[in-house]
Short mmCIF file of C-alpha atoms and ligand atoms in Angstrom, two decimals:
data_model
loop_
_atom_site.label_atom_id
_atom_site.label_comp_id
_atom_site.label_asym_id
_atom_site.label_seq_id
_atom_site.Cartn_x
_atom_site.Cartn_y
_atom_site.Cartn_z
CA MET A 1 115.63 156.01 125.61
CA ALA A 2 116.92 152.50 126.16
CA TYR A 3 119.23 152.74 123.19
CA ARG A 4 122.92 153.16 123.82
CA TYR A 5 123.72 154.59 120.40
CA LYS A 6 121.71 157.61 119.23
CA THR A 7 123.03 158.04 115.69
CA VAL A 8 123.82 154.86 113.84
CA LEU A 9 125.13 154.03 110.38
CA LEU A 10 123.95 150.57 109.41
CA LYS A 11 125.82 148.90 106.56
CA ILE A 12 124.03 146.02 104.88
CA SER A 13 125.65 144.09 102.06
CA GLY A 14 123.72 143.53 98.87
CA GLU A 15 123.98 139.80 99.45
CA ALA A 16 121.98 140.12 102.67
CA LEU A 17 118.98 141.18 100.58
CA GLN A 18 119.03 138.23 98.22
CA GLY A 19 117.84 135.74 100.82
CA ARG A 20 118.04 132.21 99.47
CA ILE A 21 117.50 133.29 95.87
CA GLY A 22 121.24 133.65 95.09
CA PHE A 23 120.91 136.82 92.99
CA GLY A 24 118.96 140.07 93.15
CA LEU A 25 116.37 140.83 95.78
CA ASP A 26 114.15 138.61 97.90
CA PRO A 27 111.16 140.79 98.89
CA ASP A 28 110.49 138.79 102.08
CA THR A 29 114.07 139.24 103.24
CA VAL A 30 113.98 142.98 102.47
CA ASP A 31 110.68 143.30 104.39
CA ASP A 32 112.07 141.41 107.34
CA ILE A 33 115.11 143.69 107.62
CA ALA A 34 112.87 146.75 107.13
CA SER A 35 110.66 145.73 110.06
CA GLN A 36 113.71 145.45 112.33
CA ILE A 37 114.93 148.87 111.18
CA ALA A 38 111.45 150.36 111.70
CA GLU A 39 111.40 149.25 115.33
CA VAL A 40 114.61 151.08 116.25
CA SER A 41 113.73 154.11 114.17
CA ARG A 42 110.40 154.42 116.01
CA GLY A 43 112.37 154.15 119.24
CA GLY A 44 114.12 157.42 118.38
CA VAL A 45 117.42 156.16 116.95
CA ARG A 46 118.73 158.30 114.08
CA LEU A 47 119.47 155.85 111.33
CA GLY A 48 121.53 156.18 108.18
CA LEU A 49 121.78 153.16 105.89
CA VAL A 50 124.37 152.18 103.33
CA ILE A 51 123.46 149.18 101.22
CA GLY A 52 125.94 147.34 99.01
CA GLY A 53 125.33 146.07 95.50
CA GLY A 54 127.06 142.69 95.49
CA ASN A 55 123.77 140.85 94.96
CA ILE A 56 123.64 142.39 91.49
CA PHE A 57 127.07 143.56 90.31
CA ARG A 58 130.56 144.04 91.66
CA GLY A 59 133.02 145.99 89.53
CA GLN A 60 135.95 143.74 90.31
CA ALA A 61 134.08 140.56 89.34
CA LEU A 62 132.94 142.19 86.10
CA ALA A 63 136.53 143.28 85.36
CA GLU A 64 137.67 139.68 85.81
CA ARG A 65 135.21 138.78 83.02
CA GLY A 66 136.75 141.41 80.71
CA LEU A 67 134.71 144.57 81.39
CA ASN A 68 136.47 147.84 81.93
CA ARG A 69 136.91 148.22 85.70
CA VAL A 70 135.54 151.73 85.93
CA THR A 71 132.46 150.79 83.90
CA GLY A 72 132.01 147.77 86.15
CA ASP A 73 132.23 149.97 89.22
CA HIS A 74 129.66 152.34 87.76
CA MET A 75 127.37 149.32 87.27
CA GLY A 76 128.06 148.27 90.87
CA MET A 77 127.12 151.72 92.13
CA LEU A 78 123.91 151.62 90.11
CA ALA A 79 123.17 148.26 91.73
CA THR A 80 123.33 149.93 95.14
CA VAL A 81 120.70 152.42 93.95
CA ILE A 82 118.34 149.58 92.99
CA ASN A 83 118.81 148.10 96.47
CA ALA A 84 118.31 151.49 98.13
CA LEU A 85 115.01 152.02 96.30
CA ALA A 86 113.82 148.53 97.31
CA MET A 87 114.69 149.23 100.95
CA GLN A 88 113.06 152.66 100.82
CA ASP A 89 109.86 151.10 99.55
CA ALA A 90 109.93 148.42 102.26
CA LEU A 91 110.57 150.99 104.99
CA GLU A 92 107.75 153.20 103.77
CA ARG A 93 105.40 150.22 103.87
CA GLN A 94 106.39 149.98 107.53
CA GLY A 95 105.11 153.53 107.93
CA LEU A 96 108.51 155.25 108.17
CA GLU A 97 109.54 158.46 106.49
CA THR A 98 112.65 157.97 104.41
CA ARG A 99 114.92 159.67 101.92
CA VAL A 100 117.41 158.20 99.48
CA GLN A 101 120.44 160.39 98.88
CA GLY A 102 122.71 159.42 96.01
CA ALA A 103 126.42 160.08 95.62
CA ILE A 104 125.71 160.43 91.90
CA ARG A 105 122.95 162.66 90.62
CA MET A 106 119.75 160.88 89.67
CA VAL A 107 117.31 163.54 90.64
CA GLU A 108 114.26 161.73 89.28
CA PHE A 109 114.91 158.83 91.70
CA CYS A 110 116.54 160.35 94.71
CA GLU A 111 118.03 163.44 96.27
CA PRO A 112 121.70 164.21 95.77
CA PHE A 113 123.82 163.71 98.89
CA ILE A 114 123.86 166.98 100.80
CA ARG A 115 125.33 166.57 104.26
CA ARG A 116 123.36 169.24 106.07
CA ARG A 117 120.15 168.07 104.51
CA ALA A 118 120.91 164.47 105.48
CA ILE A 119 121.44 165.55 109.10
CA ARG A 120 118.17 167.50 109.05
CA HIS A 121 116.30 164.42 107.79
CA LEU A 122 117.79 162.36 110.60
CA GLU A 123 116.78 164.98 113.16
CA LYS A 124 113.22 164.74 111.86
CA GLY A 125 113.23 160.98 112.36
CA ARG A 126 113.59 160.05 108.70
CA VAL A 127 115.74 157.09 107.76
CA VAL A 128 118.30 158.24 105.21
CA ILE A 129 119.57 155.66 102.74
CA PHE A 130 122.88 156.65 101.18
CA ALA A 131 123.04 155.21 97.67
CA ALA A 132 125.68 154.87 94.95
CA GLY A 133 128.54 154.29 97.38
CA THR A 134 131.02 157.14 97.43
CA GLY A 135 130.33 157.95 93.78
CA ASN A 136 133.90 156.94 92.88
CA PRO A 137 135.22 153.77 91.27
CA TYR A 138 137.80 151.50 92.95
CA LEU A 139 136.05 151.92 96.31
CA THR A 140 133.48 149.88 98.19
CA THR A 141 130.28 150.52 100.05
CA ASP A 142 132.17 149.77 103.29
CA THR A 143 134.24 152.87 102.61
CA ALA A 144 131.02 154.74 101.77
CA ALA A 145 129.58 153.61 105.11
CA VAL A 146 132.55 154.96 107.07
CA LEU A 147 132.54 158.18 105.05
CA ARG A 148 128.83 158.85 105.61
CA ALA A 149 129.11 157.81 109.26
CA SER A 150 131.86 160.42 109.68
CA GLU A 151 129.86 163.07 107.85
CA ILE A 152 126.65 162.60 109.89
CA GLY A 153 128.54 162.22 113.17
CA ALA A 154 127.42 158.64 113.82
CA ASP A 155 128.27 157.12 117.22
CA ILE A 156 128.73 153.71 115.70
CA ILE A 157 128.86 151.79 112.43
CA LEU A 158 126.96 148.53 112.44
CA LYS A 159 128.28 146.15 109.86
CA ALA A 160 125.76 143.40 109.20
CA THR A 161 127.19 140.01 108.19
CA LYS A 162 126.20 136.36 107.92
CA VAL A 163 128.40 135.30 110.83
CA ASP A 164 128.42 136.25 114.51
CA GLY A 165 131.34 138.68 114.28
CA ILE A 166 135.07 138.60 113.59
CA TYR A 167 136.87 135.29 114.04
CA ASP A 168 140.59 134.51 114.07
CA CYS A 169 139.96 132.20 111.09
CA ASP A 170 137.02 131.22 108.88
CA PRO A 171 134.35 129.70 111.18
CA LYS A 172 132.78 127.90 108.22
CA LYS A 173 136.04 126.01 107.58
CA ASN A 174 137.35 125.66 111.12
CA LYS A 175 135.21 124.59 114.08
CA GLU A 176 137.86 125.86 116.50
CA ALA A 177 137.60 129.41 115.17
CA LYS A 178 137.59 131.94 118.01
CA LEU A 179 135.21 134.92 118.02
CA TYR A 180 136.72 138.23 119.11
CA GLU A 181 134.49 140.22 121.47
CA GLN A 182 136.65 143.26 120.91
CA ILE A 183 139.62 144.11 118.70
CA ASN A 184 141.32 147.30 117.55
CA TYR A 185 141.52 148.52 113.97
CA LEU A 186 145.30 148.16 113.78
CA ASP A 187 145.11 144.48 114.71
CA VAL A 188 142.41 143.93 112.10
CA ILE A 189 144.85 145.27 109.50
CA LYS A 190 147.90 143.48 110.94
CA LEU A 191 146.15 140.13 111.21
CA ARG A 192 144.54 140.62 107.79
CA LEU A 193 141.13 139.78 109.19
CA LYS A 194 138.45 140.02 106.55
CA VAL A 195 136.13 142.63 108.03
CA MET A 196 136.18 145.62 105.74
CA ASP A 197 138.67 146.70 103.11
CA ALA A 198 141.77 148.55 104.25
CA THR A 199 140.56 151.94 102.98
CA ALA A 200 137.39 151.68 105.07
CA ILE A 201 139.29 150.51 108.14
CA SER A 202 141.88 153.27 108.01
CA LEU A 203 139.17 155.92 107.59
CA ALA A 204 137.23 154.55 110.56
CA MET A 205 140.41 154.39 112.63
CA GLU A 206 141.42 157.95 111.76
CA ASN A 207 137.97 159.31 112.49
CA LYS A 208 137.70 157.24 115.70
CA ILE A 209 134.34 155.72 114.82
CA PRO A 210 133.86 152.25 116.30
CA THR A 211 132.26 149.45 114.28
CA ILE A 212 130.26 146.51 115.54
CA VAL A 213 130.32 143.49 113.24
CA PHE A 214 127.22 141.37 113.92
CA ASN A 215 125.00 138.65 112.52
CA LEU A 216 121.98 140.05 110.68
CA GLN A 217 120.50 136.61 110.21
CA ILE A 218 119.49 136.43 113.86
CA LYS A 219 116.23 138.32 114.21
CA GLY A 220 116.28 141.15 116.73
CA ASN A 221 120.06 141.63 116.49
CA ILE A 222 119.84 145.16 115.05
CA LYS A 223 117.87 146.33 118.07
CA LYS A 224 119.97 144.45 120.62
CA THR A 225 123.19 145.75 119.15
CA ILE A 226 121.97 149.36 119.24
CA MET A 227 120.82 148.84 122.83
CA GLY A 228 124.41 148.01 123.69
CA GLU A 229 124.00 144.29 124.35
CA PRO A 230 127.30 142.46 123.89
CA ILE A 231 126.63 141.12 120.41
CA GLY A 232 129.20 140.50 117.70
CA THR A 233 132.65 142.07 117.67
CA LEU A 234 133.38 145.66 118.64
CA VAL A 235 136.19 147.16 116.57
CA SER A 236 137.63 150.45 117.80
CA ASP A 237 140.88 152.37 118.08
CA GLN A 238 141.14 151.33 121.77
CA ASP A 239 143.15 148.34 123.02
N1 UDP B 301 131.32 150.70 94.16
C1 UDP B 301 132.19 151.69 93.71
N2 UDP B 301 132.46 152.75 94.53
C2 UDP B 301 131.90 152.89 95.76
C3 UDP B 301 131.05 151.86 96.22
C4 UDP B 301 130.77 150.79 95.40
O1 UDP B 301 132.71 151.61 92.61
O2 UDP B 301 132.16 153.89 96.45
C5 UDP B 301 130.97 149.59 93.24
C6 UDP B 301 132.00 148.48 93.24
O3 UDP B 301 132.05 147.95 91.94
C7 UDP B 301 131.39 147.48 94.19
C8 UDP B 301 129.93 147.61 93.87
O4 UDP B 301 129.74 149.01 93.66
O5 UDP B 301 131.85 146.17 93.97
C9 UDP B 301 128.98 147.12 94.95
O6 UDP B 301 129.41 147.53 96.22
P1 UDP B 301 130.05 146.50 97.29
O7 UDP B 301 130.89 145.48 96.59
O8 UDP B 301 130.68 147.31 98.35
O9 UDP B 301 128.71 145.81 97.81
P2 UDP B 301 128.48 144.70 98.95
O10 UDP B 301 129.64 143.74 98.89
O11 UDP B 301 128.42 145.41 100.25
O12 UDP B 301 127.16 144.09 98.58
#
């Protein structure tokens, strides 16, 4: 197998699925990502997916508009389930076998998260989409991604973004922004680089799971990253 990483947790934000629409789901964008995922899955990579919900609802943004934070977070977690079902459908149209496992019970839509069962699905070549985040408010799907990656024994977390990786400052505002090829988790926290929230970073650091932050908008990047090509920024506990 030409792939460097055998078990991968791919984290895709909800926003990545909205394409140019600005809210909700763009079917063409979802299909495009699904076809890239299908290629690596057919190549034998064990793939778990965590999809965010920010294209529909974020608890914090709802709380700023007056909603109760916990209710807002529940709505955000439900949004991730909508996205997971859309991605499942797109992946199945690519001919893949998939399962959605939810952190909250919705047995008519998806299986509950059961770690051993998730691992068995991966062994059988099924793509497992982990929905509803961690099932707890005040957390993010980045934390869910690190948690599930730890539970399934992933070699790497791939965090898909709209930029090429981690920069020392915002590349959209500053043309001189420098892209890190590699950085350690402690420096990400110390330098307050906006990669993942602090809970997710500390969990990844403690569990020694590296993350590659890469640009999903460049077609073929999922495959290249899993093959070990030097794409994006590698974040690890190593200096
Ligand atoms: N959320 C939550 N607990 C979790 C994961 C997510 O409460 O474990 C809620 C939270 O309101 C969050 C929303 O679901 O804002 C959508 O997730 P996130 O913001 O991580 O999505 P992304 O930014 O990746 O699209």
